[in-house]
Amino acid sequence: QVQLVESGGGLVHVGESLRLSCAASGGTLDEKSIGWFRHAPGKKREGISCISSNDGATEYADSVKGRFTISRDNAKNTVYLQMNNLKPEDTALYYCGVARFKFYVCHSPLDFSSWGQGTQVTVSS
């Protein structure tokens, strides 16, 4: 059973950047699609981005499109989320999960499993 660990979060100011990492252990990610999600207090869980194991296709939520970039390095068994031009509304706990099926809905948490514990991103106003 693969386990995921997120890292790279922190406290930044508006307009700054962070790169989050989703590292796997106990298994490999090369044949798995990975999704990034975030959850802020008082708000519902939001799907951010996904990268497919099938063809490497990527998807982004409208709220982050053009600012965030998802990528993967299978040799390092890690998926990344580069976050640029951060805004206060990006403040949330960010976590990653493994797609349960070959065909999945990127914004649906129910299609993912093996969640990590998350890494906190806080963007000051």
PDB file of C-alpha atoms in Angstrom:
ATOM      1  CA  GLN A   1       0.000   0.000   0.000  1.00  0.00           C
ATOM      2  CA  VAL A   2       1.565   3.237  -1.131  1.00  0.00           C
ATOM      3  CA  GLN A   3       1.883   6.031   1.406  1.00  0.00           C
ATOM      4  CA  LEU A   4       2.073   9.689   0.463  1.00  0.00           C
ATOM      5  CA  VAL A   5       3.805  12.493   2.308  1.00  0.00           C
ATOM      6  CA  GLU A   6       3.317  16.132   1.381  1.00  0.00           C
ATOM      7  CA  SER A   7       5.901  18.795   2.063  1.00  0.00           C
ATOM      8  CA  GLY A   8       6.922  22.258   0.965  1.00  0.00           C
ATOM      9  CA  GLY A   9       4.209  24.357   2.535  1.00  0.00           C
ATOM     10  CA  GLY A  10       4.849  27.450   4.562  1.00  0.00           C
ATOM     11  CA  LEU A  11       4.019  31.070   5.216  1.00  0.00           C
ATOM     12  CA  VAL A  12       4.520  33.411   2.280  1.00  0.00           C
ATOM     13  CA  HIS A  13       3.401  36.833   1.150  1.00  0.00           C
ATOM     14  CA  VAL A  14       1.096  37.671  -1.707  1.00  0.00           C
ATOM     15  CA  GLY A  15       2.761  37.106  -5.055  1.00  0.00           C
ATOM     16  CA  GLU A  16       5.402  34.692  -3.807  1.00  0.00           C
ATOM     17  CA  SER A  17       5.845  31.065  -4.811  1.00  0.00           C
ATOM     18  CA  LEU A  18       6.049  27.631  -3.262  1.00  0.00           C
ATOM     19  CA  ARG A  19       6.689  24.170  -4.621  1.00  0.00           C
ATOM     20  CA  LEU A  20       4.878  21.348  -2.920  1.00  0.00           C
ATOM     21  CA  SER A  21       6.088  17.768  -3.080  1.00  0.00           C
ATOM     22  CA  CYS A  22       4.101  14.568  -2.859  1.00  0.00           C
ATOM     23  CA  ALA A  23       6.519  11.754  -2.131  1.00  0.00           C
ATOM     24  CA  ALA A  24       5.522   8.105  -2.205  1.00  0.00           C
ATOM     25  CA  SER A  25       6.817   5.201  -0.189  1.00  0.00           C
ATOM     26  CA  GLY A  26       5.831   1.565  -0.133  1.00  0.00           C
ATOM     27  CA  GLY A  27       5.096   1.668  -3.836  1.00  0.00           C
ATOM     28  CA  THR A  28       5.744   3.556  -7.040  1.00  0.00           C
ATOM     29  CA  LEU A  29       3.785   6.341  -8.688  1.00  0.00           C
ATOM     30  CA  ASP A  30       4.763   5.677 -12.284  1.00  0.00           C
ATOM     31  CA  GLU A  31       1.539   3.795 -12.957  1.00  0.00           C
ATOM     32  CA  LYS A  32      -0.689   5.992 -10.830  1.00  0.00           C
ATOM     33  CA  SER A  33      -2.520   9.205 -11.481  1.00  0.00           C
ATOM     34  CA  ILE A  34      -2.120  11.782  -8.734  1.00  0.00           C
ATOM     35  CA  GLY A  35      -4.335  14.623  -7.636  1.00  0.00           C
ATOM     36  CA  TRP A  36      -3.737  17.679  -5.494  1.00  0.00           C
ATOM     37  CA  PHE A  37      -6.533  18.975  -3.288  1.00  0.00           C
ATOM     38  CA  ARG A  38      -6.875  21.695  -0.707  1.00  0.00           C
ATOM     39  CA  HIS A  39      -9.117  22.375   2.236  1.00  0.00           C
ATOM     40  CA  ALA A  40      -9.504  25.646   4.086  1.00  0.00           C
ATOM     41  CA  PRO A  41     -11.459  25.997   7.350  1.00  0.00           C
ATOM     42  CA  GLY A  42     -15.063  26.878   6.681  1.00  0.00           C
ATOM     43  CA  LYS A  43     -14.810  25.941   3.024  1.00  0.00           C
ATOM     44  CA  LYS A  44     -15.418  22.732   1.159  1.00  0.00           C
ATOM     45  CA  ARG A  45     -12.636  20.584  -0.195  1.00  0.00           C
ATOM     46  CA  GLU A  46     -11.436  21.741  -3.590  1.00  0.00           C
ATOM     47  CA  GLY A  47      -9.701  19.779  -6.299  1.00  0.00           C
ATOM     48  CA  ILE A  48      -6.698  21.708  -7.582  1.00  0.00           C
ATOM     49  CA  SER A  49      -4.841  19.685 -10.182  1.00  0.00           C
ATOM     50  CA  CYS A  50      -4.255  16.172 -11.479  1.00  0.00           C
ATOM     51  CA  ILE A  51      -1.637  14.442 -13.556  1.00  0.00           C
ATOM     52  CA  SER A  52      -2.468  11.242 -15.362  1.00  0.00           C
ATOM     53  CA  SER A  53      -0.437   8.056 -15.457  1.00  0.00           C
ATOM     54  CA  ASN A  54      -2.001   7.132 -18.767  1.00  0.00           C
ATOM     55  CA  ASP A  55      -0.700   9.901 -20.990  1.00  0.00           C
ATOM     56  CA  GLY A  56       0.669  12.469 -18.563  1.00  0.00           C
ATOM     57  CA  ALA A  57      -2.244  14.787 -19.194  1.00  0.00           C
ATOM     58  CA  THR A  58      -2.776  17.516 -16.625  1.00  0.00           C
ATOM     59  CA  GLU A  59      -5.869  19.250 -15.335  1.00  0.00           C
ATOM     60  CA  TYR A  60      -6.315  22.422 -13.314  1.00  0.00           C
ATOM     61  CA  ALA A  61      -9.095  24.079 -11.435  1.00  0.00           C
ATOM     62  CA  ASP A  62     -10.090  27.454 -12.806  1.00  0.00           C
ATOM     63  CA  SER A  63      -9.028  29.044  -9.535  1.00  0.00           C
ATOM     64  CA  VAL A  64      -5.377  28.082 -10.080  1.00  0.00           C
ATOM     65  CA  LYS A  65      -5.079  27.788 -13.841  1.00  0.00           C
ATOM     66  CA  GLY A  66      -2.156  29.774 -15.159  1.00  0.00           C
ATOM     67  CA  ARG A  67      -0.544  30.030 -11.728  1.00  0.00           C
ATOM     68  CA  PHE A  68      -0.020  26.412 -10.643  1.00  0.00           C
ATOM     69  CA  THR A  69       1.819  23.666 -12.505  1.00  0.00           C
ATOM     70  CA  ILE A  70       1.737  19.974 -11.695  1.00  0.00           C
ATOM     71  CA  SER A  71       4.589  17.688 -12.698  1.00  0.00           C
ATOM     72  CA  ARG A  72       6.068  14.344 -11.817  1.00  0.00           C
ATOM     73  CA  ASP A  73       9.475  12.746 -11.539  1.00  0.00           C
ATOM     74  CA  ASN A  74       8.960   9.011 -11.584  1.00  0.00           C
ATOM     75  CA  ALA A  75      12.626   8.346 -10.869  1.00  0.00           C
ATOM     76  CA  LYS A  76      12.191  10.182  -7.569  1.00  0.00           C
ATOM     77  CA  ASN A  77       8.727   8.758  -7.025  1.00  0.00           C
ATOM     78  CA  THR A  78       7.445  12.271  -6.467  1.00  0.00           C
ATOM     79  CA  VAL A  79       4.764  14.565  -7.827  1.00  0.00           C
ATOM     80  CA  TYR A  80       5.174  18.318  -7.548  1.00  0.00           C
ATOM     81  CA  LEU A  81       2.878  21.295  -7.483  1.00  0.00           C
ATOM     82  CA  GLN A  82       4.560  24.547  -8.401  1.00  0.00           C
ATOM     83  CA  MET A  83       2.491  27.430  -7.080  1.00  0.00           C
ATOM     84  CA  ASN A  84       3.256  30.901  -8.392  1.00  0.00           C
ATOM     85  CA  ASN A  85       1.696  34.279  -7.724  1.00  0.00           C
ATOM     86  CA  LEU A  86       0.071  33.054  -4.552  1.00  0.00           C
ATOM     87  CA  LYS A  87      -3.006  34.825  -3.262  1.00  0.00           C
ATOM     88  CA  PRO A  88      -4.628  34.941   0.179  1.00  0.00           C
ATOM     89  CA  GLU A  89      -7.439  32.744  -1.105  1.00  0.00           C
ATOM     90  CA  ASP A  90      -4.850  30.012  -1.722  1.00  0.00           C
ATOM     91  CA  THR A  91      -4.439  29.602   2.028  1.00  0.00           C
ATOM     92  CA  ALA A  92      -5.367  26.012   2.860  1.00  0.00           C
ATOM     93  CA  LEU A  93      -4.126  22.585   3.798  1.00  0.00           C
ATOM     94  CA  TYR A  94      -2.840  20.966   0.616  1.00  0.00           C
ATOM     95  CA  TYR A  95      -2.771  17.229   0.221  1.00  0.00           C
ATOM     96  CA  CYS A  96      -2.357  14.657  -2.504  1.00  0.00           C
ATOM     97  CA  GLY A  97      -4.019  11.376  -3.314  1.00  0.00           C
ATOM     98  CA  VAL A  98      -3.836   8.467  -5.725  1.00  0.00           C
ATOM     99  CA  ALA A  99      -6.532   7.992  -8.330  1.00  0.00           C
ATOM    100  CA  ARG A 100      -8.422   4.789  -7.655  1.00  0.00           C
ATOM    101  CA  PHE A 101      -9.347   4.114 -11.252  1.00  0.00           C
ATOM    102  CA  LYS A 102      -7.939   4.516 -14.726  1.00  0.00           C
ATOM    103  CA  PHE A 103     -10.729   6.940 -15.486  1.00  0.00           C
ATOM    104  CA  TYR A 104     -11.352   9.464 -12.764  1.00  0.00           C
ATOM    105  CA  VAL A 105     -12.803  12.879 -12.124  1.00  0.00           C
ATOM    106  CA  CYS A 106     -10.046  15.239 -11.098  1.00  0.00           C
ATOM    107  CA  HIS A 107     -12.160  17.428  -8.822  1.00  0.00           C
ATOM    108  CA  SER A 108     -13.783  14.489  -7.033  1.00  0.00           C
ATOM    109  CA  PRO A 109     -12.081  13.402  -3.787  1.00  0.00           C
ATOM    110  CA  LEU A 110     -14.076  10.184  -3.884  1.00  0.00           C
ATOM    111  CA  ASP A 111     -12.012   9.087  -6.878  1.00  0.00           C
ATOM    112  CA  PHE A 112      -8.790   9.232  -4.873  1.00  0.00           C
ATOM    113  CA  SER A 113      -7.257   7.306  -2.007  1.00  0.00           C
ATOM    114  CA  SER A 114      -4.021   6.899  -0.038  1.00  0.00           C
ATOM    115  CA  TRP A 115      -4.165  10.496   1.107  1.00  0.00           C
ATOM    116  CA  GLY A 116      -1.225  12.149   2.758  1.00  0.00           C
ATOM    117  CA  GLN A 117      -1.543  14.230   5.906  1.00  0.00           C
ATOM    118  CA  GLY A 118      -1.227  17.492   4.036  1.00  0.00           C
ATOM    119  CA  THR A 119       1.034  20.508   4.144  1.00  0.00           C
ATOM    120  CA  GLN A 120      -0.150  23.935   5.216  1.00  0.00           C
ATOM    121  CA  VAL A 121       0.095  26.894   2.873  1.00  0.00           C
ATOM    122  CA  THR A 122      -0.599  30.317   4.326  1.00  0.00           C
ATOM    123  CA  VAL A 123      -0.523  33.445   2.186  1.00  0.00           C
ATOM    124  CA  SER A 124      -0.554  36.751   4.011  1.00  0.00           C
ATOM    125  CA  SER A 125      -2.737  39.556   2.712  1.00  0.00           C
TER     126      SER A 125
END
